[in-house]
Short mmCIF file of C-alpha atoms and ligand atoms in Angstrom, two decimals:
data_model
loop_
_atom_site.label_atom_id
_atom_site.label_comp_id
_atom_site.label_asym_id
_atom_site.label_seq_id
_atom_site.Cartn_x
_atom_site.Cartn_y
_atom_site.Cartn_z
CA MET A 1 13.06 -31.32 -32.66
CA SER A 2 16.49 -30.47 -31.84
CA THR A 3 18.93 -29.87 -28.71
CA SER A 4 19.68 -27.07 -30.39
CA LEU A 5 16.19 -25.65 -30.47
CA ILE A 6 15.65 -26.92 -26.84
CA TYR A 7 18.87 -25.07 -26.07
CA HIS A 8 17.30 -21.70 -27.78
CA ALA A 9 13.95 -21.72 -27.02
CA PHE A 10 13.79 -22.90 -24.03
CA GLY A 11 17.36 -21.72 -22.28
CA LEU A 12 17.94 -25.79 -21.64
CA ARG A 13 21.66 -25.28 -21.91
CA ASP A 14 24.34 -28.21 -21.16
CA TYR A 15 21.24 -30.49 -22.16
CA PHE A 16 20.20 -33.22 -25.05
CA TYR A 17 16.88 -33.14 -26.03
CA LYS A 18 14.88 -36.69 -26.09
CA THR A 19 12.38 -36.89 -27.09
CA THR A 20 8.87 -35.80 -27.63
CA ARG A 21 4.90 -36.84 -26.39
CA PHE A 22 1.82 -34.95 -27.00
CA ILE A 23 -0.87 -36.43 -24.75
CA GLY A 24 -3.99 -35.33 -23.33
CA GLY A 25 -2.74 -31.42 -25.49
CA VAL A 26 -0.06 -31.32 -23.10
CA LEU A 27 3.65 -31.63 -24.68
CA THR A 28 6.22 -32.97 -23.07
CA PHE A 29 9.93 -32.97 -23.97
CA GLU A 30 12.43 -35.55 -22.19
CA ILE A 31 15.90 -34.13 -21.60
CA PHE A 32 19.14 -35.34 -20.43
CA PRO A 33 21.93 -33.19 -19.07
CA LYS A 34 25.23 -33.05 -21.12
CA PRO A 35 28.42 -34.68 -19.99
CA GLU A 36 29.75 -31.34 -18.66
CA ALA A 37 26.17 -30.16 -16.35
CA ILE A 38 27.42 -33.48 -14.35
CA LYS A 39 29.47 -32.06 -11.28
CA CYS A 40 29.27 -30.76 -7.90
CA PRO A 41 26.68 -28.32 -6.84
CA GLU A 42 29.03 -27.15 -4.41
CA CYS A 43 32.66 -26.92 -5.57
CA ASN A 44 31.84 -27.57 -9.20
CA SER A 45 34.43 -30.57 -9.32
CA ARG A 46 33.37 -32.80 -12.25
CA SER A 47 35.30 -35.73 -10.27
CA VAL A 48 32.08 -36.72 -9.14
CA VAL A 49 30.57 -40.07 -8.52
CA LYS A 50 27.23 -40.91 -10.17
CA ARG A 51 24.75 -41.87 -7.32
CA GLY A 52 21.60 -42.51 -9.27
CA VAL A 53 18.94 -40.08 -10.58
CA ILE A 54 15.65 -38.65 -9.71
CA LYS A 55 12.69 -38.02 -11.82
CA ARG A 56 10.98 -34.51 -11.80
CA THR A 57 8.70 -32.12 -14.32
CA LEU A 58 8.87 -29.02 -14.87
CA ARG A 59 6.44 -26.43 -16.44
CA THR A 60 8.12 -24.36 -18.91
CA ILE A 61 6.89 -21.89 -21.63
CA PRO A 62 4.04 -22.92 -23.78
CA VAL A 63 4.08 -23.22 -27.46
CA GLY A 64 1.18 -21.54 -28.58
CA SER A 65 -1.03 -22.61 -26.14
CA ARG A 66 0.20 -25.72 -25.73
CA PRO A 67 1.15 -26.36 -22.34
CA VAL A 68 5.13 -27.94 -22.71
CA ILE A 69 5.91 -30.10 -19.19
CA LEU A 70 10.16 -31.16 -19.38
CA LYS A 71 10.96 -33.94 -17.84
CA THR A 72 13.83 -35.10 -17.03
CA ALA A 73 16.13 -37.87 -14.34
CA ILE A 74 18.63 -35.41 -12.11
CA GLN A 75 22.03 -37.06 -11.90
CA ARG A 76 22.82 -37.64 -8.18
CA VAL A 77 26.61 -37.32 -7.47
CA TRP A 78 29.04 -38.44 -4.81
CA CYS A 79 31.63 -35.61 -4.27
CA PRO A 80 34.90 -36.85 -3.13
CA ILE A 81 36.00 -33.11 -2.64
CA CYS A 82 33.03 -32.21 -0.78
CA LYS A 83 32.46 -35.66 0.30
CA PHE A 84 28.73 -35.81 0.29
CA VAL A 85 25.82 -36.75 -1.76
CA ARG A 86 24.14 -34.10 -3.87
CA GLN A 87 22.08 -33.52 -6.24
CA ILE A 88 23.14 -31.57 -9.61
CA LYS A 89 22.05 -28.40 -9.69
CA LEU A 90 19.32 -27.32 -12.87
CA SER A 91 20.70 -24.45 -14.32
CA PHE A 92 16.98 -23.65 -15.79
CA SER A 93 15.15 -24.26 -12.47
CA LYS A 94 15.11 -22.85 -8.87
CA GLU A 95 15.70 -25.09 -6.55
CA GLY A 96 12.40 -27.07 -5.37
CA LYS A 97 10.56 -25.26 -8.31
CA SER A 98 7.88 -26.56 -10.41
CA TYR A 99 8.21 -24.53 -13.21
CA THR A 100 11.61 -23.52 -14.63
CA ARG A 101 13.21 -19.72 -14.16
CA ALA A 102 11.56 -19.12 -18.67
CA PHE A 103 8.05 -19.99 -16.95
CA GLU A 104 8.48 -17.89 -14.39
CA ARG A 105 9.63 -14.79 -16.06
CA TYR A 106 6.80 -15.51 -18.93
CA VAL A 107 4.40 -15.62 -15.77
CA LEU A 108 6.06 -12.28 -14.70
CA GLU A 109 5.43 -10.87 -17.82
CA LEU A 110 1.81 -11.37 -18.58
CA SER A 111 1.46 -10.04 -15.38
CA GLN A 112 1.84 -6.48 -16.39
CA PHE A 113 -1.52 -7.04 -18.69
CA MET A 114 -3.60 -9.67 -17.13
CA THR A 115 -5.42 -10.70 -14.09
CA ILE A 116 -3.86 -13.50 -11.85
CA LYS A 117 -7.23 -15.51 -12.89
CA ASP A 118 -6.58 -14.91 -16.44
CA ILE A 119 -3.04 -16.28 -16.76
CA ALA A 120 -3.95 -19.48 -14.36
CA SER A 121 -6.38 -20.40 -17.20
CA HIS A 122 -4.06 -19.43 -20.13
CA LEU A 123 -1.64 -21.47 -18.56
CA ARG A 124 -3.73 -23.96 -17.85
CA ILE A 125 -1.93 -24.37 -14.28
CA SER A 126 -3.09 -23.18 -10.48
CA TRP A 127 -4.05 -19.97 -9.65
CA ASP A 128 -1.50 -20.29 -6.27
CA THR A 129 1.11 -20.91 -8.57
CA ILE A 130 0.53 -17.62 -10.75
CA LYS A 131 0.67 -15.99 -7.24
CA GLN A 132 3.92 -17.59 -6.00
CA ILE A 133 5.60 -16.91 -9.11
CA GLN A 134 4.33 -12.56 -7.75
CA LYS A 135 4.78 -13.01 -4.46
CA ALA A 136 8.60 -13.93 -4.83
CA HIS A 137 8.95 -11.44 -7.26
CA LEU A 138 7.40 -8.81 -5.11
CA THR A 139 9.30 -9.83 -2.17
CA ARG A 140 12.90 -9.63 -4.14
CA ARG A 141 11.77 -6.35 -5.45
CA TYR A 142 10.63 -4.87 -2.34
CA ARG A 143 12.97 -6.51 0.18
CA SER A 144 15.07 -2.48 0.58
CA ILE A 145 13.09 0.24 -0.65
CA PRO A 146 15.84 2.98 -0.82
CA LEU A 147 14.80 6.01 1.13
CA LYS A 148 17.70 7.84 1.11
CA LYS A 149 16.74 10.50 -0.92
CA VAL A 150 13.28 10.90 0.20
CA LYS A 151 11.80 14.24 1.71
CA ARG A 152 8.74 14.88 2.64
CA ILE A 153 6.46 12.13 3.74
CA ALA A 154 2.55 11.35 5.48
CA ILE A 155 1.74 9.08 7.42
CA ASP A 156 -2.22 7.82 8.09
CA GLU A 157 -4.20 4.72 8.35
CA ILE A 158 -6.48 3.14 6.18
CA SER A 159 -9.09 0.30 6.82
CA ILE A 160 -9.35 -2.45 5.31
CA GLY A 161 -11.96 -4.91 4.80
CA LYS A 162 -14.85 -5.37 7.71
CA GLY A 163 -14.02 -4.92 11.30
CA HIS A 164 -11.58 -3.12 12.47
CA GLN A 165 -9.02 -4.15 10.90
CA TYR A 166 -6.01 -1.05 10.02
CA LEU A 167 -3.05 -0.78 8.14
CA THR A 168 -0.40 2.23 8.50
CA ILE A 169 0.90 3.28 5.10
CA VAL A 170 4.05 5.66 4.80
CA MET A 171 4.15 7.28 1.82
CA ASP A 172 6.77 9.41 -0.83
CA LEU A 173 4.92 12.50 -1.52
CA GLU A 174 7.24 12.90 -4.24
CA SER A 175 6.93 9.96 -5.72
CA GLY A 176 3.81 8.68 -4.40
CA ARG A 177 5.61 6.11 -3.77
CA ILE A 178 4.64 3.65 -0.75
CA LEU A 179 7.66 3.48 1.93
CA HIS A 180 5.90 1.29 4.11
CA VAL A 181 3.36 -0.70 5.43
CA GLY A 182 3.02 -1.99 8.78
CA ASP A 183 -0.03 -3.76 10.42
CA GLY A 184 -2.19 -1.58 12.94
CA LYS A 185 -2.67 2.32 13.54
CA GLY A 186 -0.50 2.83 16.28
CA GLY A 187 2.74 3.98 16.93
CA ASP A 188 4.02 -0.15 16.66
CA ALA A 189 3.08 0.05 13.50
CA LEU A 190 6.23 2.15 12.32
CA LYS A 191 8.38 -0.13 14.26
CA PHE A 192 9.55 -1.38 11.30
CA PHE A 193 9.91 1.93 9.14
CA TRP A 194 12.09 3.78 11.45
CA GLN A 195 14.55 0.65 11.75
CA LYS A 196 14.71 1.33 7.75
CA ILE A 197 14.87 4.85 8.53
CA LYS A 198 17.93 4.94 10.62
CA ILE A 199 19.88 2.02 8.25
CA SER A 200 18.90 4.00 4.77
CA LYS A 201 20.53 7.35 6.77
CA ALA A 202 17.43 8.86 5.02
CA GLY A 203 17.25 12.57 6.01
CA ILE A 204 13.52 13.47 5.91
CA GLU A 205 13.04 17.35 5.91
CA ALA A 206 8.73 17.26 6.67
CA ILE A 207 6.23 14.29 7.39
CA SER A 208 2.44 15.05 7.24
CA ILE A 209 0.12 13.26 10.31
CA ASP A 210 -3.11 13.78 11.01
CA MET A 211 -3.58 14.93 14.70
CA SER A 212 -4.12 11.57 16.91
CA PRO A 213 -1.45 10.73 19.41
CA ALA A 214 -0.45 7.70 18.18
CA TYR A 215 1.52 9.00 15.06
CA LEU A 216 2.89 11.61 16.63
CA SER A 217 4.76 10.18 19.72
CA ALA A 218 6.41 7.78 17.56
CA VAL A 219 7.37 10.42 14.83
CA ILE A 220 8.83 12.77 17.96
CA GLU A 221 10.92 10.44 19.19
CA ASN A 222 11.79 8.93 16.11
CA MET A 223 12.38 11.00 13.77
CA PRO A 224 13.79 14.13 15.84
CA GLY A 225 14.50 17.59 13.60
CA THR A 226 11.91 16.32 11.09
CA ALA A 227 9.37 19.07 10.64
CA ILE A 228 5.94 17.91 12.19
CA VAL A 229 2.62 19.40 9.60
CA PHE A 230 -0.68 18.25 10.88
CA ASP A 231 -2.64 17.57 7.54
CA ARG A 232 -5.37 19.96 7.42
CA PHE A 233 -7.95 17.73 6.21
CA HIS A 234 -7.92 16.06 9.26
CA VAL A 235 -7.94 18.86 11.49
CA VAL A 236 -11.72 20.41 9.66
CA LYS A 237 -12.76 16.94 9.65
CA LEU A 238 -11.67 17.01 13.50
CA PHE A 239 -13.75 20.26 13.87
CA ASN A 240 -16.37 18.79 12.21
CA GLU A 241 -17.45 15.79 13.92
CA LYS A 242 -17.19 17.75 16.96
CA LEU A 243 -19.99 20.17 15.48
CA SER A 244 -22.20 16.94 14.64
CA GLU A 245 -21.99 16.28 18.21
CA PHE A 246 -22.78 19.92 19.19
CA ARG A 247 -25.75 19.58 16.86
CA ARG A 248 -27.06 16.55 18.50
CA ASP A 249 -27.21 17.77 21.92
CA LEU A 250 -28.21 21.60 21.41
CA TYR A 251 -31.40 19.63 19.21
CA LYS A 252 -31.73 16.70 22.39
CA HIS A 253 -31.87 19.79 24.71
CA LEU A 254 -34.81 22.53 22.55
CA SER A 255 -38.09 22.26 24.53
CA ASN A 256 -39.57 23.92 21.33
CA SER A 257 -40.23 21.61 18.80
CA GLY A 258 -40.21 24.57 16.62
CA GLU A 259 -36.88 25.48 16.64
CA GLN A 260 -35.98 21.31 16.94
CA LYS A 261 -37.92 21.61 13.41
CA LEU A 262 -35.36 24.20 12.03
CA ILE A 263 -32.65 22.48 13.01
CA LYS A 264 -33.73 18.70 12.44
CA GLY A 265 -32.10 17.60 9.24
CA THR A 266 -28.54 20.37 9.03
CA ARG A 267 -26.49 18.02 9.83
CA TRP A 268 -24.99 17.56 6.15
CA LEU A 269 -26.09 21.84 5.62
CA LEU A 270 -23.78 22.26 8.66
CA LEU A 271 -20.55 20.34 7.16
CA LYS A 272 -20.70 21.44 3.49
CA ASN A 273 -18.83 24.27 2.73
CA PRO A 274 -21.01 26.85 1.85
CA GLU A 275 -19.63 27.42 -1.89
CA ASN A 276 -21.19 24.04 -2.40
CA LEU A 277 -25.01 24.42 -0.74
CA GLN A 278 -27.35 23.76 -3.06
CA LYS A 279 -29.29 26.97 -4.33
CA ASN A 280 -32.21 24.89 -6.32
CA LYS A 281 -32.98 22.90 -2.87
CA GLY A 282 -32.85 25.60 -0.64
CA GLU A 283 -30.10 24.45 1.66
CA ALA A 284 -28.73 27.87 1.82
CA GLU A 285 -32.01 29.46 2.75
CA HIS A 286 -32.66 26.04 5.63
CA LEU A 287 -29.64 27.10 7.03
CA GLN A 288 -29.23 30.76 7.25
CA LYS A 289 -33.02 29.82 9.10
CA ALA A 290 -31.93 27.35 11.89
CA LEU A 291 -29.18 29.42 12.48
CA GLU A 292 -31.29 32.53 13.05
CA VAL A 293 -33.26 30.89 16.12
CA ASN A 294 -29.86 29.68 17.49
CA GLN A 295 -26.94 31.11 18.81
CA PRO A 296 -24.70 28.69 19.59
CA LEU A 297 -24.99 27.05 16.39
CA SER A 298 -24.32 29.79 14.34
CA THR A 299 -21.45 30.62 16.62
CA VAL A 300 -19.80 27.36 16.60
CA TYR A 301 -20.63 27.59 12.37
CA TYR A 302 -18.62 30.95 12.15
CA MET A 303 -15.94 28.98 13.37
CA LYS A 304 -15.73 25.78 11.50
CA GLU A 305 -16.15 28.36 8.28
CA GLU A 306 -12.71 30.71 10.46
CA LEU A 307 -10.65 27.28 11.21
CA ARG A 308 -10.50 26.86 6.80
CA GLN A 309 -9.08 30.00 6.77
CA ILE A 310 -5.81 29.49 9.04
CA TRP A 311 -4.18 27.60 5.76
CA ASN A 312 -5.30 29.66 3.34
CA GLN A 313 -3.11 32.99 3.77
CA SER A 314 -0.88 34.29 2.01
CA ASP A 315 2.19 33.80 4.21
CA LYS A 316 2.56 31.58 8.04
CA ASN A 317 2.46 35.12 9.78
CA THR A 318 -1.11 36.25 9.03
CA GLY A 319 -1.71 32.00 9.21
CA GLY A 320 -0.24 32.60 12.87
CA LYS A 321 -2.95 35.56 13.16
CA VAL A 322 -5.75 33.71 11.98
CA LEU A 323 -5.13 31.08 14.47
CA GLU A 324 -4.21 33.15 17.21
CA ASN A 325 -7.53 35.40 16.75
CA TRP A 326 -10.00 31.65 16.20
CA ILE A 327 -8.38 30.81 19.64
CA ASN A 328 -9.04 33.96 21.25
CA LEU A 329 -12.81 33.67 20.00
CA ALA A 330 -12.92 30.24 21.08
CA ASN A 331 -12.11 31.29 24.36
CA VAL A 332 -14.37 34.05 24.86
CA SER A 333 -17.32 32.39 23.95
CA ASP A 334 -19.26 30.50 26.18
CA ILE A 335 -19.19 27.72 24.30
CA GLN A 336 -17.18 24.69 26.04
CA MET A 337 -16.22 22.27 22.41
CA LEU A 338 -14.99 25.48 21.25
CA LYS A 339 -12.46 26.00 24.25
CA LYS A 340 -11.59 22.67 24.31
CA PHE A 341 -10.75 22.56 20.79
CA ALA A 342 -9.28 26.10 20.98
CA LYS A 343 -7.24 24.30 23.60
CA THR A 344 -5.57 21.71 21.09
CA LEU A 345 -4.81 23.79 18.52
CA GLY A 346 -3.11 26.12 21.01
CA LEU A 347 -1.13 23.22 21.98
CA HIS A 348 -0.43 22.63 18.04
CA ARG A 349 0.12 25.39 17.14
CA ASN A 350 4.13 25.31 15.58
CA ARG A 351 2.59 21.71 13.76
CA ILE A 352 -0.38 23.39 12.10
CA LEU A 353 1.47 26.51 10.91
CA SER A 354 4.56 24.50 9.73
CA PHE A 355 2.56 23.93 6.66
CA TYR A 356 3.54 27.37 5.26
CA ASP A 357 6.86 26.17 5.43
CA TYR A 358 6.08 22.50 4.12
CA ALA A 359 2.76 22.58 2.06
CA ILE A 360 1.58 18.99 2.73
CA SER A 361 -0.65 17.23 3.68
CA THR A 362 -1.98 12.71 3.55
CA GLY A 363 -4.50 14.25 0.97
CA PRO A 364 -2.07 11.98 -1.37
CA LEU A 365 -2.16 9.05 0.37
CA GLU A 366 -6.00 8.60 0.88
CA GLY A 367 -6.31 8.75 -3.16
CA THR A 368 -4.13 5.79 -3.03
CA ASN A 369 -7.25 4.63 -0.45
CA ASN A 370 -9.27 5.00 -3.91
CA LYS A 371 -7.34 2.33 -5.32
CA ILE A 372 -6.58 -0.05 -2.05
CA LYS A 373 -10.52 -0.40 -2.39
CA THR A 374 -10.12 -1.49 -6.31
CA MET A 375 -7.82 -4.02 -5.20
CA LYS A 376 -9.58 -5.35 -2.65
CA ARG A 377 -12.62 -5.61 -4.47
CA LYS A 378 -10.75 -8.30 -6.60
CA ALA A 379 -10.50 -10.52 -3.36
CA TYR A 380 -6.80 -11.83 -3.74
CA GLY A 381 -6.22 -9.52 -0.46
CA TYR A 382 -6.57 -11.22 2.51
CA ARG A 383 -6.60 -14.97 1.29
CA ASP A 384 -3.01 -14.11 1.63
CA PHE A 385 -2.19 -10.92 3.96
CA GLU A 386 1.44 -10.46 3.15
CA PHE A 387 1.04 -10.67 -0.42
CA PHE A 388 -1.75 -7.97 -0.16
CA LYS A 389 0.96 -5.66 1.36
CA LEU A 390 3.46 -6.11 -1.44
CA LYS A 391 0.91 -5.43 -3.88
CA LEU A 392 0.64 -2.10 -2.04
CA LEU A 393 4.55 -1.17 -2.50
CA ASP A 394 3.78 -1.67 -6.06
CA LEU A 395 0.74 0.14 -6.13
CA HIS A 396 3.32 3.58 -7.83
CA ASN A 397 4.55 1.27 -10.56
CA LYS A 398 2.30 1.76 -13.06
CA LYS A 399 4.55 0.11 -16.12
CA TYR A 400 5.44 -2.58 -14.02
CA ALA A 401 2.68 -3.39 -11.34
CA LEU A 402 1.43 -6.17 -11.44
CA ILE A 403 -2.56 -6.37 -12.31
CA GLY A 404 -5.23 -8.69 -10.56
ZN1 LIG B 1 32.54 -30.98 -3.90
#
């Protein structure tokens, strides 16, 4: 092995090659610094006095499948200008790391196609070291995320793991990129995001959220002038929850066991879109019969179908008419649940109809949720929560995404 090869293969500028040892399948190259590498780490002065060495070993890129260790003695020097004793700077390794920069780059390259576990076993190094390299890289990469050009975003919570642990995700709806991951599901989870928005002078036009008050007040306060679009699917989902409760109450209060029998088992049929009812299972007939014997249930079911129509019109004006009509019908019904829901819709009219100005929803964010679930199965998520969040920020980045 020559000093020139050490330089070209391992990027070790300013070092001499001394010996090679091969023990237990591991190659160890002993190297020592050239005189020009011995200088003050602070002021680069070469008029320094040597003050002993510190022996160190560092992992570097393998030769074939053989791990390679660099063994060196780091010179300590006294600088008469700076007036202190320090170690000379290593050009090939970051301070305090047990591996070289070349090793780090190699791990990141492998990370594009291999899991942490695979890389660790391939390089015969610990899982934690590979993770540490990935984490440092992702931390650098996502220290600041450019927000200036972001126009349309969605905010929603995702549930992670058992118990009630939540993360709040902010997504750029144009690029599909996750812009922010906050702890929990309230307005507090967005605190740092508002700071980032202010600093970056982002001009966000529209934002999609659900109807829950948690995000709403925070958005109104921190993004004045941004159009709020209530996610249509969340509105329908909320109504479906009310519909299920309504059916359950109804069932409990029915004295006629014949009627009870008909309503039994309709919960899922009521929630299905009519076009999805399965003919061969007689789902439509079952639902039809249950609705025939029970007028209130029939009304609520009809209103569920009408609700979806609010977003299916050709323009905002017509959509508005459908919404007003819904509210009026609910108010003349004798059903409290409908009246209450109408009140909510009336309160948020503009945020519902703004869908016609900005046809956005939180749907893409829910799509990402599936990817996140796959990630969780790989089990690294919980060992280090910050790392898990960094991986989320990296999700959009298919080409460079670090897998496993
Ligand atoms: Zn100095």
